[in-house]
Coordinates of C-alpha atoms and ligand atoms in Angstrom, one line a residue:
M1 CA -18.0 -7.2 -44.7
S2 CA -19.8 -8.8 -41.7
E3 CA -17.8 -11.9 -42.4
I4 CA -14.6 -10.0 -42.1
L5 CA -15.8 -8.4 -38.9
H6 CA -16.8 -11.8 -37.5
K7 CA -13.4 -13.2 -38.5
D8 CA -11.6 -10.2 -36.7
R9 CA -13.6 -10.8 -33.6
S10 CA -12.9 -14.5 -33.5
E11 CA -9.2 -13.8 -34.2
E12 CA -9.2 -11.4 -31.2
A13 CA -10.8 -14.1 -29.0
R14 CA -8.2 -16.6 -30.2
L15 CA -5.3 -14.2 -29.4
S16 CA -6.7 -13.4 -26.0
A17 CA -6.9 -17.2 -25.3
L18 CA -3.3 -17.5 -26.4
Q19 CA -2.2 -14.7 -24.1
Q20 CA -4.0 -16.2 -21.1
Y21 CA -1.7 -19.2 -21.3
D22 CA 1.3 -16.9 -20.7
L23 CA 3.5 -18.9 -23.1
L24 CA 4.8 -16.3 -25.5
D25 CA 8.4 -15.3 -25.1
T26 CA 9.0 -17.7 -22.2
P27 CA 12.2 -19.7 -22.1
P28 CA 12.5 -23.2 -23.7
S29 CA 11.4 -26.1 -21.6
E30 CA 12.4 -29.8 -21.6
S31 CA 8.8 -30.9 -21.3
F32 CA 8.0 -29.5 -24.7
D33 CA 11.4 -30.2 -26.3
R34 CA 11.1 -34.0 -25.7
I35 CA 7.9 -34.0 -27.7
T36 CA 9.4 -32.1 -30.5
R37 CA 12.4 -34.4 -30.6
M38 CA 10.0 -37.4 -30.8
A39 CA 8.1 -35.9 -33.7
S40 CA 11.2 -35.3 -35.6
Q41 CA 12.3 -39.0 -35.0
I42 CA 8.9 -40.4 -36.0
F43 CA 9.1 -38.6 -39.3
N44 CA 12.8 -39.0 -39.6
L45 CA 13.0 -35.3 -40.4
P46 CA 15.6 -32.7 -39.2
I47 CA 13.1 -30.0 -38.3
S48 CA 10.3 -29.9 -35.8
A49 CA 8.7 -27.2 -33.7
V50 CA 5.9 -26.2 -31.3
S51 CA 4.8 -23.1 -33.1
L52 CA 2.4 -20.6 -31.6
T53 CA 0.5 -18.2 -33.8
D54 CA 0.8 -14.7 -32.4
R55 CA -0.8 -11.6 -34.0
D56 CA 1.9 -11.4 -36.7
R57 CA 4.5 -13.9 -36.0
Q58 CA 4.9 -17.7 -35.5
W59 CA 6.8 -18.0 -32.2
F60 CA 8.5 -21.3 -31.3
K61 CA 8.1 -22.5 -27.8
S62 CA 10.2 -25.5 -28.7
R63 CA 12.3 -26.2 -31.8
V64 CA 14.6 -28.8 -33.3
G65 CA 16.8 -27.8 -36.3
V66 CA 15.5 -24.2 -36.4
E67 CA 17.7 -21.3 -35.7
H68 CA 15.2 -18.5 -35.4
S69 CA 12.8 -18.1 -32.4
S70 CA 10.1 -16.8 -34.7
I71 CA 9.1 -16.2 -38.4
P72 CA 6.6 -13.8 -39.9
R73 CA 3.0 -15.2 -39.6
E74 CA 2.2 -14.3 -43.2
Q75 CA 2.2 -17.3 -45.4
A76 CA 3.3 -19.6 -42.6
P77 CA 1.5 -22.9 -42.8
C78 CA 1.3 -23.1 -39.0
G79 CA -0.8 -20.0 -39.1
Q80 CA -3.3 -21.8 -41.4
V81 CA -3.3 -24.8 -39.0
A82 CA -4.1 -22.4 -36.1
E83 CA -6.9 -20.7 -38.0
T84 CA -8.6 -23.8 -39.3
T85 CA -7.7 -26.2 -36.4
D86 CA -7.2 -28.9 -39.1
V87 CA -4.1 -31.0 -39.9
L88 CA -2.2 -29.6 -42.8
V89 CA 0.2 -31.6 -45.0
I90 CA 2.2 -30.0 -47.8
P91 CA 4.0 -32.8 -49.7
D92 CA 5.9 -30.5 -51.9
F93 CA 6.2 -26.7 -51.5
K94 CA 7.3 -26.2 -55.1
K95 CA 4.0 -27.7 -56.3
D96 CA 1.8 -25.9 -53.9
A97 CA 0.2 -22.7 -55.2
C98 CA -0.2 -21.1 -51.8
Y99 CA 3.2 -21.9 -50.3
A100 CA 5.7 -22.2 -53.2
D101 CA 6.6 -18.5 -52.8
S102 CA 6.4 -18.3 -49.0
V103 CA 9.4 -17.5 -46.7
L104 CA 9.8 -21.2 -45.9
G105 CA 9.4 -22.3 -49.6
R106 CA 12.1 -19.9 -50.6
S107 CA 14.4 -21.0 -47.8
G108 CA 14.5 -24.5 -49.3
I109 CA 11.8 -26.3 -47.3
R110 CA 9.9 -28.8 -49.5
F111 CA 7.7 -30.8 -47.0
Y112 CA 5.5 -29.7 -44.1
A113 CA 3.1 -31.5 -41.8
G114 CA 1.3 -29.7 -38.9
A115 CA -1.2 -30.8 -36.3
P116 CA -3.2 -28.1 -34.5
L117 CA -2.9 -27.2 -30.8
V118 CA -6.5 -26.7 -29.8
T119 CA -7.7 -25.6 -26.4
R120 CA -10.8 -27.1 -24.7
E121 CA -12.7 -24.0 -25.8
G122 CA -11.8 -24.8 -29.4
Y123 CA -9.2 -22.0 -30.0
G124 CA -6.2 -22.9 -32.2
L125 CA -3.1 -21.7 -30.5
G126 CA -0.7 -22.9 -33.2
A127 CA 0.7 -26.2 -34.4
L128 CA 3.1 -29.0 -33.7
C129 CA 4.9 -29.3 -37.1
V130 CA 7.6 -31.2 -38.8
L131 CA 9.5 -30.0 -41.9
G132 CA 11.9 -31.5 -44.4
T133 CA 14.0 -30.3 -47.3
E134 CA 12.9 -33.1 -49.6
P135 CA 9.3 -33.6 -51.0
R136 CA 7.6 -36.6 -49.3
A137 CA 4.2 -38.0 -48.4
A138 CA 2.9 -38.5 -44.8
T139 CA 1.4 -41.9 -44.0
E140 CA -1.8 -42.2 -42.0
A141 CA 0.1 -43.6 -39.1
E142 CA 2.5 -40.7 -39.1
V143 CA -0.4 -38.2 -39.2
A144 CA -2.1 -40.0 -36.3
A145 CA 1.1 -39.9 -34.3
L146 CA 1.6 -36.2 -35.0
K147 CA -2.0 -35.6 -33.8
D148 CA -1.3 -37.6 -30.6
L149 CA 1.9 -35.6 -30.0
A150 CA 0.0 -32.3 -30.5
A151 CA -2.5 -33.5 -27.9
M152 CA 0.4 -34.2 -25.6
V153 CA 1.7 -30.7 -26.1
M154 CA -1.7 -29.3 -25.4
A155 CA -2.0 -31.4 -22.2
Q156 CA 1.3 -30.0 -21.1
I157 CA 0.1 -26.5 -21.8
E158 CA -3.1 -27.0 -19.9
F159 CA -1.2 -28.6 -17.0
Q160 CA 1.2 -25.7 -16.7
H161 CA -1.7 -23.3 -16.9
A162 CA -3.6 -25.1 -14.1
F163 CA -0.5 -25.2 -12.0
G164 CA -0.8 -22.3 -9.6
R165 CA -4.5 -22.0 -10.3
I166 CA -5.5 -24.5 -7.7
D167 CA -4.5 -24.0 -4.1
P168 CA -2.9 -27.3 -3.0
L169 CA -4.2 -27.0 0.6
S170 CA -7.9 -26.4 0.0
G171 CA -8.2 -27.6 -3.6
L172 CA -10.0 -24.3 -4.4
P173 CA -9.1 -22.1 -7.3
S174 CA -6.3 -19.7 -6.5
R175 CA -5.8 -16.0 -6.7
N176 CA -4.5 -16.3 -10.3
Q177 CA -7.7 -18.0 -11.2
F178 CA -9.7 -15.2 -9.5
L179 CA -7.9 -12.6 -11.5
D180 CA -8.3 -14.6 -14.8
D181 CA -12.0 -15.0 -14.1
L182 CA -12.4 -11.3 -13.5
S183 CA -10.7 -10.6 -16.8
D184 CA -13.2 -13.0 -18.5
L185 CA -16.1 -11.3 -16.8
A186 CA -14.8 -7.9 -18.0
A187 CA -15.0 -9.2 -21.5
E188 CA -18.4 -10.9 -21.2
R189 CA -20.3 -8.5 -19.0
P190 CA -18.4 -5.2 -18.7
D191 CA -21.2 -3.1 -17.3
E192 CA -22.9 -5.4 -14.8
A193 CA -22.1 -4.2 -11.3
R194 CA -20.8 -7.0 -9.1
L195 CA -20.2 -7.4 -5.4
A196 CA -16.9 -9.1 -4.4
V197 CA -16.2 -10.3 -0.9
L198 CA -13.0 -11.2 0.8
I199 CA -13.0 -13.2 4.1
D200 CA -9.9 -13.1 6.2
L201 CA -10.0 -15.9 8.7
A202 CA -7.7 -14.5 11.4
R203 CA -5.3 -11.9 12.5
P204 CA -1.7 -12.8 11.8
E205 CA -0.8 -13.0 15.5
Q206 CA -3.7 -15.4 16.1
I207 CA -2.3 -17.7 13.4
N208 CA 1.2 -17.5 14.9
A209 CA -0.1 -18.2 18.4
Y210 CA -2.2 -21.2 17.1
A211 CA 0.8 -22.5 15.1
R212 CA 3.0 -22.2 18.1
V213 CA 0.7 -24.2 20.3
M214 CA -0.9 -26.7 17.9
G215 CA 1.7 -26.9 15.1
L216 CA 1.4 -26.0 11.4
G217 CA -0.4 -29.2 10.4
R218 CA -3.4 -28.3 12.6
I219 CA -3.5 -24.9 11.0
D220 CA -3.8 -26.5 7.6
D221 CA -6.7 -28.7 8.8
L222 CA -8.4 -25.7 10.4
I223 CA -8.1 -23.6 7.2
R224 CA -9.4 -26.5 5.1
D225 CA -12.4 -27.1 7.4
T226 CA -13.2 -23.4 7.5
A227 CA -13.0 -23.1 3.8
R228 CA -15.5 -25.9 3.5
G229 CA -17.8 -24.2 6.0
I230 CA -17.6 -20.9 4.1
H231 CA -18.4 -22.6 0.9
R232 CA -21.4 -24.3 2.4
D233 CA -22.6 -21.1 3.9
I234 CA -22.3 -18.9 0.8
G235 CA -23.8 -21.7 -1.4
R236 CA -21.9 -24.3 -3.5
E237 CA -23.1 -22.8 -6.7
L238 CA -20.7 -19.8 -6.1
K239 CA -17.1 -20.2 -6.9
L240 CA -14.9 -19.7 -3.8
Y241 CA -11.3 -18.8 -4.3
H242 CA -8.4 -19.3 -1.9
T243 CA -6.6 -16.0 -2.5
A244 CA -4.0 -16.0 0.3
A245 CA -3.0 -18.3 3.2
T246 CA -6.0 -17.3 5.4
Q247 CA -8.1 -15.4 2.8
F248 CA -11.0 -16.5 0.6
A249 CA -12.8 -14.5 -2.0
F250 CA -15.9 -14.8 -4.1
L251 CA -18.4 -12.9 -6.2
A252 CA -21.9 -12.6 -4.9
P253 CA -24.6 -13.5 -7.5
P254 CA -25.4 -10.7 -9.9
G255 CA -28.1 -8.3 -8.7
V256 CA -27.9 -8.8 -5.0
R257 CA -28.6 -5.8 -2.7
Q258 CA -25.4 -4.8 -1.0
D259 CA -26.9 -4.0 2.4
D260 CA -28.9 -7.2 2.7
Y261 CA -26.2 -9.4 1.4
V262 CA -23.5 -7.9 3.7
R263 CA -25.8 -8.1 6.7
Q264 CA -26.6 -11.8 5.9
L265 CA -22.9 -12.5 5.6
T266 CA -22.0 -10.8 8.9
D267 CA -24.7 -12.7 10.7
G268 CA -23.5 -16.0 9.1
Q269 CA -19.9 -15.3 10.1
R270 CA -20.8 -14.5 13.7
E271 CA -22.8 -17.6 14.0
A272 CA -20.0 -19.7 12.4
Q273 CA -17.6 -18.2 14.8
Q274 CA -19.7 -19.0 17.8
R275 CA -20.2 -22.6 16.5
S276 CA -16.5 -23.2 16.1
I277 CA -14.6 -24.6 19.0
T278 CA -11.6 -22.4 17.9
G279 CA -13.8 -19.4 17.9
M280 CA -11.9 -17.9 20.7
L281 CA -8.7 -17.9 18.7
M282 CA -9.7 -16.8 15.2
T283 CA -11.4 -13.5 14.4
S284 CA -12.5 -13.3 10.8
A285 CA -13.0 -10.0 9.0
I286 CA -15.0 -9.4 5.9
G287 CA -14.1 -6.9 3.1
V288 CA -16.6 -5.9 0.4
T289 CA -16.4 -4.0 -2.8
V290 CA -18.8 -3.2 -5.6
F291 CA -17.3 -2.8 -9.1
A292 CA -18.0 -2.8 -12.8
P293 CA -15.9 -5.5 -14.3
G294 CA -15.3 -3.5 -17.5
S295 CA -13.9 -0.5 -15.8
T296 CA -12.0 -1.9 -12.8
R297 CA -8.8 -3.9 -13.4
P298 CA -8.8 -7.3 -11.7
Q299 CA -5.8 -6.4 -9.6
D300 CA -7.6 -3.3 -8.4
V301 CA -10.6 -5.4 -7.3
L302 CA -8.3 -7.5 -5.2
R303 CA -6.6 -4.4 -3.9
A304 CA -9.9 -2.8 -3.0
L305 CA -10.8 -6.0 -1.1
Y306 CA -7.5 -6.0 0.8
G307 CA -8.1 -2.4 1.8
A308 CA -11.7 -3.2 2.9
V309 CA -10.5 -6.1 5.0
Q310 CA -8.0 -3.9 6.7
E311 CA -10.7 -1.3 7.4
A312 CA -12.9 -4.2 8.7
R313 CA -10.2 -5.1 11.2
M314 CA -10.6 -1.6 12.7
S315 CA -14.4 -1.6 12.7
P316 CA -16.5 -3.1 15.6
D317 CA -18.6 -5.4 13.4
L318 CA -15.5 -6.6 11.5
V319 CA -17.0 -5.7 8.1
G320 CA -15.3 -3.2 5.8
I321 CA -16.8 -1.7 2.7
Y322 CA -14.3 -0.3 0.2
S323 CA -14.5 3.4 -0.1
L324 CA -12.7 5.5 -2.7
A325 CA -12.1 8.3 -0.2
A326 CA -10.6 6.0 2.4
D327 CA -8.4 4.5 -0.3
Q328 CA -7.2 7.8 -1.6
A329 CA -6.5 9.0 2.0
Y330 CA -4.5 5.8 2.5
H331 CA -2.6 6.3 -0.7
R332 CA -1.8 9.8 0.3
R333 CA -0.5 8.8 3.7
Y334 CA 1.5 6.0 2.1
R335 CA 3.0 8.4 -0.4
L336 CA 3.9 10.9 2.4
L337 CA 5.6 8.1 4.3
Q338 CA 7.5 7.0 1.2
D339 CA 8.6 10.5 0.1
F340 CA 9.7 11.7 3.5
G341 CA 13.0 9.9 3.3
L342 CA 13.8 11.8 0.1
A343 CA 12.6 15.0 1.7
L344 CA 15.2 14.5 4.5
L345 CA 17.9 14.2 1.9
A346 CA 16.7 16.7 -0.6
G347 CA 17.8 19.8 1.4
D348 CA 15.2 22.1 -0.1
Q349 CA 11.9 20.5 0.9
L350 CA 12.0 20.8 4.7
R351 CA 12.4 24.0 6.6
L352 CA 11.6 25.5 10.0
V353 CA 9.3 28.5 10.6
F354 CA 9.3 30.3 14.0
Q355 CA 6.3 31.5 15.9
P356 CA 7.0 34.1 18.6
R357 CA 6.2 33.5 22.2
I358 CA 5.3 36.7 24.1
D359 CA 5.7 37.5 27.8
L360 CA 2.2 38.7 28.5
P361 CA 2.8 41.4 31.2
T362 CA 5.6 43.1 29.2
G363 CA 4.6 42.3 25.6
R364 CA 8.1 41.3 24.8
C365 CA 9.1 38.4 22.6
I366 CA 11.1 36.0 24.7
G367 CA 11.1 32.8 22.6
A368 CA 10.0 31.0 19.5
E369 CA 8.4 27.7 18.7
A370 CA 10.2 26.0 15.8
L371 CA 7.5 24.4 13.5
L372 CA 8.4 22.1 10.6
R373 CA 7.2 22.9 7.1
W374 CA 7.3 20.5 4.1
N375 CA 7.1 21.7 0.6
H376 CA 6.5 18.4 -1.4
P377 CA 7.8 18.6 -5.0
V378 CA 4.4 17.4 -6.4
L379 CA 1.8 17.8 -3.6
G380 CA 3.0 21.3 -2.6
P381 CA 2.9 22.4 1.0
V382 CA 1.8 19.6 3.3
S383 CA 0.6 20.6 6.8
P384 CA 2.5 19.1 9.8
S385 CA -0.8 18.2 11.3
E386 CA -1.2 15.8 8.3
F387 CA 2.4 14.4 8.0
V388 CA 3.7 14.5 11.5
P389 CA 1.3 11.9 12.8
V390 CA 2.2 9.6 9.9
I391 CA 6.0 10.1 10.2
E392 CA 5.9 9.8 14.0
H393 CA 4.8 6.2 13.7
S394 CA 7.4 5.3 11.1
P395 CA 11.1 4.6 11.1
H396 CA 11.6 8.2 10.0
A397 CA 10.5 9.6 13.4
Q398 CA 14.0 9.7 14.8
A399 CA 15.5 11.4 11.7
M400 CA 12.6 14.0 11.6
T401 CA 13.3 15.2 15.1
A402 CA 17.0 15.0 14.5
F403 CA 16.6 17.3 11.6
V404 CA 14.4 19.8 13.5
L405 CA 16.7 19.8 16.5
E406 CA 19.8 20.3 14.4
T407 CA 18.3 23.1 12.4
A408 CA 16.7 24.8 15.4
L409 CA 19.9 24.6 17.5
A410 CA 22.0 26.0 14.6
Q411 CA 19.5 28.9 14.5
A412 CA 19.6 29.4 18.2
R413 CA 23.4 29.6 18.0
R414 CA 23.2 32.3 15.4
W415 CA 20.8 34.3 17.5
R416 CA 22.9 33.9 20.5
D417 CA 25.9 35.2 18.6
A418 CA 23.8 38.2 17.5
K419 CA 23.0 38.8 21.2
R420 CA 19.3 38.0 20.9
E421 CA 17.8 36.5 24.0
I422 CA 15.5 33.9 22.4
V423 CA 14.6 30.5 23.8
I424 CA 13.8 28.0 21.1
S425 CA 11.1 25.4 21.6
V426 CA 11.2 22.1 19.6
N427 CA 8.4 19.6 19.4
V428 CA 9.3 16.0 20.4
S429 CA 7.3 12.9 19.4
A430 CA 6.4 9.9 21.5
A431 CA 8.8 7.8 19.3
N432 CA 11.7 10.1 20.4
L433 CA 11.0 9.4 24.1
H434 CA 11.2 5.6 23.3
E435 CA 14.7 6.1 22.1
M436 CA 17.1 4.9 24.8
D437 CA 19.7 7.6 24.1
F438 CA 17.4 10.5 23.2
A439 CA 18.4 12.7 26.1
H440 CA 22.0 11.9 25.5
S441 CA 21.9 12.9 21.8
V442 CA 20.2 16.2 22.7
Q443 CA 23.1 17.0 25.1
V444 CA 25.7 16.0 22.5
A445 CA 24.0 18.4 19.9
L446 CA 24.0 21.2 22.5
E447 CA 27.6 20.7 23.3
R448 CA 28.7 20.5 19.7
L449 CA 27.1 23.9 19.0
G450 CA 28.4 25.4 22.3
L451 CA 24.8 26.3 23.4
E452 CA 23.6 26.6 27.0
P453 CA 20.9 24.0 27.7
E454 CA 18.6 26.8 29.0
R455 CA 18.2 28.1 25.4
L456 CA 16.3 25.0 24.4
E457 CA 12.8 24.0 25.4
L458 CA 11.4 20.6 24.4
E459 CA 7.6 20.3 24.0
V460 CA 6.1 16.9 24.8
T461 CA 2.5 15.9 24.9
E462 CA 1.0 14.1 27.8
S463 CA 0.0 11.2 25.6
A464 CA 3.6 10.9 24.3
I465 CA 4.8 10.5 27.9
M466 CA 2.1 8.0 28.8
Q467 CA 2.9 5.7 25.9
D468 CA 6.1 4.5 27.4
A469 CA 6.0 6.1 30.8
I470 CA 9.1 4.4 32.3
N471 CA 11.5 5.2 29.6
A472 CA 10.0 8.6 28.8
R473 CA 10.3 9.5 32.4
R474 CA 14.0 8.5 32.4
Q475 CA 14.7 10.6 29.3
L476 CA 12.8 13.6 30.7
D477 CA 14.6 13.4 34.0
E478 CA 18.0 13.3 32.3
L479 CA 17.1 16.2 30.1
A480 CA 15.8 18.3 33.0
A481 CA 18.9 17.5 35.1
A482 CA 21.1 18.7 32.2
G483 CA 19.2 22.0 32.3
V484 CA 17.0 21.7 29.3
R485 CA 13.5 23.2 29.8
L486 CA 10.5 21.0 29.3
A487 CA 7.0 22.0 28.3
I488 CA 3.8 20.0 28.4
D489 CA 2.2 20.7 25.0
D490 CA -1.5 20.6 24.1
F491 CA -2.3 20.5 27.8
G492 CA -5.9 19.4 28.5
T493 CA -6.3 17.2 25.5
G494 CA -4.4 14.1 26.9
Y495 CA -4.8 11.9 29.9
S496 CA -4.2 14.8 32.3
S497 CA -3.6 12.6 35.2
L498 CA -3.0 15.2 37.9
A499 CA -1.1 12.9 40.1
Y500 CA 1.3 12.1 37.4
L501 CA 1.6 15.7 36.2
Q502 CA 2.5 16.7 39.7
D503 CA 5.9 15.2 39.7
L504 CA 6.9 15.5 36.1
P505 CA 10.2 17.4 35.7
A506 CA 8.5 20.0 33.5
H507 CA 8.8 23.8 33.7
V508 CA 6.0 25.0 31.4
V509 CA 2.4 24.0 30.6
K510 CA 1.0 25.0 27.2
I511 CA -2.8 25.2 27.4
D512 CA -4.2 23.8 24.2
R513 CA -5.6 26.2 21.7
S514 CA -9.0 24.5 21.6
F515 CA -9.6 25.9 25.1
V516 CA -8.3 29.3 24.3
L517 CA -10.3 29.6 21.1
K518 CA -13.5 29.0 23.1
L519 CA -12.7 31.5 25.8
S520 CA -15.2 34.1 24.7
E521 CA -18.0 31.6 24.5
G522 CA -19.1 31.8 28.1
Q523 CA -18.4 31.6 31.9
K524 CA -17.8 27.8 31.9
E525 CA -15.1 28.0 29.3
M526 CA -13.5 30.9 31.2
S527 CA -13.6 29.1 34.5
L528 CA -12.0 26.0 32.9
V529 CA -9.0 28.0 31.6
R530 CA -8.8 30.0 34.8
S531 CA -8.6 26.8 36.9
M532 CA -6.0 25.3 34.5
I533 CA -3.8 28.3 35.0
G534 CA -4.4 28.3 38.7
L535 CA -3.6 24.6 39.1
S536 CA -0.5 24.8 36.9
H537 CA 0.8 27.8 39.0
D538 CA 0.1 25.9 42.2
L539 CA 2.2 23.0 40.8
G540 CA 5.0 25.5 40.0
Y541 CA 4.7 25.7 36.2
R542 CA 4.9 28.6 34.0
V543 CA 1.8 28.8 31.8
V544 CA 1.6 29.5 28.1
A545 CA -1.7 30.0 26.2
E546 CA -1.7 28.7 22.6
G547 CA -3.9 29.9 19.8
I548 CA -4.7 33.5 20.9
E549 CA -6.4 35.1 17.9
T550 CA -8.1 38.2 19.4
V551 CA -7.2 41.1 21.6
E552 CA -10.1 40.0 23.9
A553 CA -8.5 36.7 24.5
A554 CA -5.2 38.3 25.2
D555 CA -6.7 40.7 27.7
L556 CA -8.6 37.9 29.4
L557 CA -5.6 35.7 29.8
L558 CA -3.5 38.6 31.1
A559 CA -6.2 39.2 33.7
M560 CA -6.1 35.5 34.6
Q561 CA -2.3 35.8 35.1
C562 CA -1.3 33.6 32.3
D563 CA 2.4 34.1 31.8
E564 CA 3.0 33.8 28.1
A565 CA 1.1 33.8 24.9
Q566 CA 1.4 32.4 21.4
G567 CA -1.1 33.0 18.6
Y568 CA -2.0 34.6 15.4
F569 CA -3.0 37.8 17.3
F570 CA 0.6 38.4 18.0
A571 CA 2.2 36.7 15.0
R572 CA 1.8 33.7 12.7
P573 CA 4.7 31.3 12.3
L574 CA 7.3 33.3 10.4
E575 CA 10.2 32.6 8.1
V576 CA 13.6 33.1 9.7
D577 CA 14.3 36.6 8.2
E578 CA 10.7 37.7 8.9
F579 CA 11.0 36.5 12.4
Q580 CA 14.2 38.6 12.9
S581 CA 12.7 41.8 11.8
W582 CA 9.5 41.1 13.8
F583 CA 11.7 40.4 16.8
E584 CA 13.6 43.7 16.5
D585 CA 10.2 45.5 17.0
H586 CA 9.3 43.4 20.0
E587 CA 12.5 43.0 22.0
Ligands
C2E1 P1 1.7 22.4 18.2 O1 3.0 22.0 18.7 O2 0.6 22.6 19.2 O3 1.9 23.8 17.4 C1 1.0 24.8 17.4 C2 0.2 24.9 16.2 O4 -0.8 25.8 16.4 C3 1.0 25.3 14.9 O5 0.4 24.6 13.9 C4 0.6 26.7 14.9 O6 0.8 27.3 13.6 C5 -0.8 26.7 15.3 N1 -1.2 28.0 15.8 C6 -0.5 29.0 16.4 N2 -1.2 30.0 16.8 C7 -2.5 29.8 16.3 C8 -3.7 30.5 16.4 O7 -3.8 31.6 16.9 N3 -4.8 30.0 15.8 C9 -4.7 28.7 15.3 N4 -5.9 28.2 14.7 N5 -3.6 28.0 15.2 C10 -2.5 28.5 15.7 P2 1.3 23.8 12.8 O8 2.6 24.5 12.6 O9 0.4 23.5 11.7 O10 1.7 22.5 13.6 C11 0.7 21.6 13.9 C12 1.2 20.5 14.8 O11 2.2 19.7 14.1 C13 2.0 21.1 16.0 O12 1.1 21.4 17.0 C14 2.8 19.9 16.4 O13 2.1 19.0 17.1 C15 3.2 19.3 15.0 N6 4.5 19.8 14.6 C16 4.8 20.9 14.0 N7 6.2 20.9 13.8 C17 6.7 19.8 14.4 C18 8.0 19.3 14.6 O14 9.0 19.9 14.2 N8 8.1 18.1 15.2 C19 7.0 17.5 15.7 N9 7.2 16.3 16.4 N10 5.8 17.9 15.6 C20 5.6 19.1 14.9
MG2 MG1 4.1 22.6 20.1
MG3 MG1 0.2 22.7 21.0

């Protein structure tokens, strides 16, 4: 029983060795075919093959005189050669007790000679074999030649395997090797926690700048030298891998304490950078992850390291430690970004809701802010405060605003036809103000729907304006000149440069809800809002308070002469039909 178990286990190890060479089911290759041809010539036999012993088939990497690409492993002599790693000669199948009734025996084969393909670790992958339809003997010289040829096949296999495993520039093991070694580690010590480190030498723009000035050859030298330096610093006994052009990875010795090790590394890096004459040009960053080899796939270790290095680039000490939470948040952002394109096309995922705007002195509803809603088919409702910042910085920014504008204006047109006096506010992103023809496209949309520009208000934040002040200003001026109303959204949270605010072509200031929510907290908070209102009035703006949740806040703001209000106290953002019936009660 234990013998069978042992045999199973060593067979599993053999199969896993075979898989690591990535040979099975690959196309034929001349480098193997020429060896097979030579074997068949030496024996003067019509059939020869490089035959690999898979779980239950013999698969031919190279074949002469054989039609099939594989035969069943059962009773195949090459299988025996792989298992025993000994040469096997069958002078006459008909006289051989084991093989007389095998598939080959029954197909008319009478002679077989096979030499094993053995890896450096001693695993038999298969055989180089020759076959004939007449019984015959094999001379010692022929058997020796067959063994030599099998060794040549093996050398070719090892060579192909090594290719892509050594980085030609640094001579260090490559990313493929890193992944393979992680797989081995998973098999050998699945539960021993390990710390992996990725060092990224420079930001891409630094490499580009350096290449532009010094040439690519110098970059190669620099990378080679730095690699040597890193290897010396971390200790030659550790295996350093060259995982991407400017990236190096290694596993810290088992059992190190993460904190100490990372601190040591950071200090070392800083020193190395100061020592280096090119220190000014290259800023390296370090990513770290701790993992259990048996429960983390090699690809995921590398992915965690990439994530950690990117986090490192954003942290002041340039060290990033992989965190599942950050990774999941990143994944979610990435997914939102990917899926938004579909959402724009789907027709049933995006919609607008409308939050009433109230004229404070009269209590009448005079407008509505259009707010985007996304019902993701899998994630469910996603809040705009989560997805808008992601989409705003993506190529979808333009399409998102186009969708909102289009939908909001169509709604405005319906309300106008129903003789409802409602101004619609639409939020605009910084990216929209970067568009050269944004103002123009708004005007085109208004014209197409036959809407007066006064029915539209665009809400822009101060920070959006400041990001590209010159073009933003041009777009805003053009819109204002066309008669579109402009509001400064989230007032008080941005730069609030008064000098700048003073001559913006805006009509409305919307005081951010964070100030309004704190109104009842004390005198200071009240004075702040009172002076914001006063200042805005002095500059000629109409003032809207956002986020009014209580009757007290509404009363206070009315007393401070705030013009308009928006907030849950009056109404939450409403679906179109809800808004309509709400409006009928507040006209
Ligand atoms: P915002 O433009 O400042 O919109 C006001 C936000 O405050 C809305 O959140 C609204 O539901 C919320 N709000 C209104 N009254 C109250 C209140 O009394 N208390 C509290 N706590 N909150 C209140 P929402 O709809 O989640 O939108 C969040 C932000 O997402 C918006 O802030 C805006 O910056 C952005 N956003 C929403 N829709 C769009 C859009 O169509 N385009 C763009 N570019 N951004 C949008
Ligand atoms: Mg807004
Ligand atoms: Mg706001």
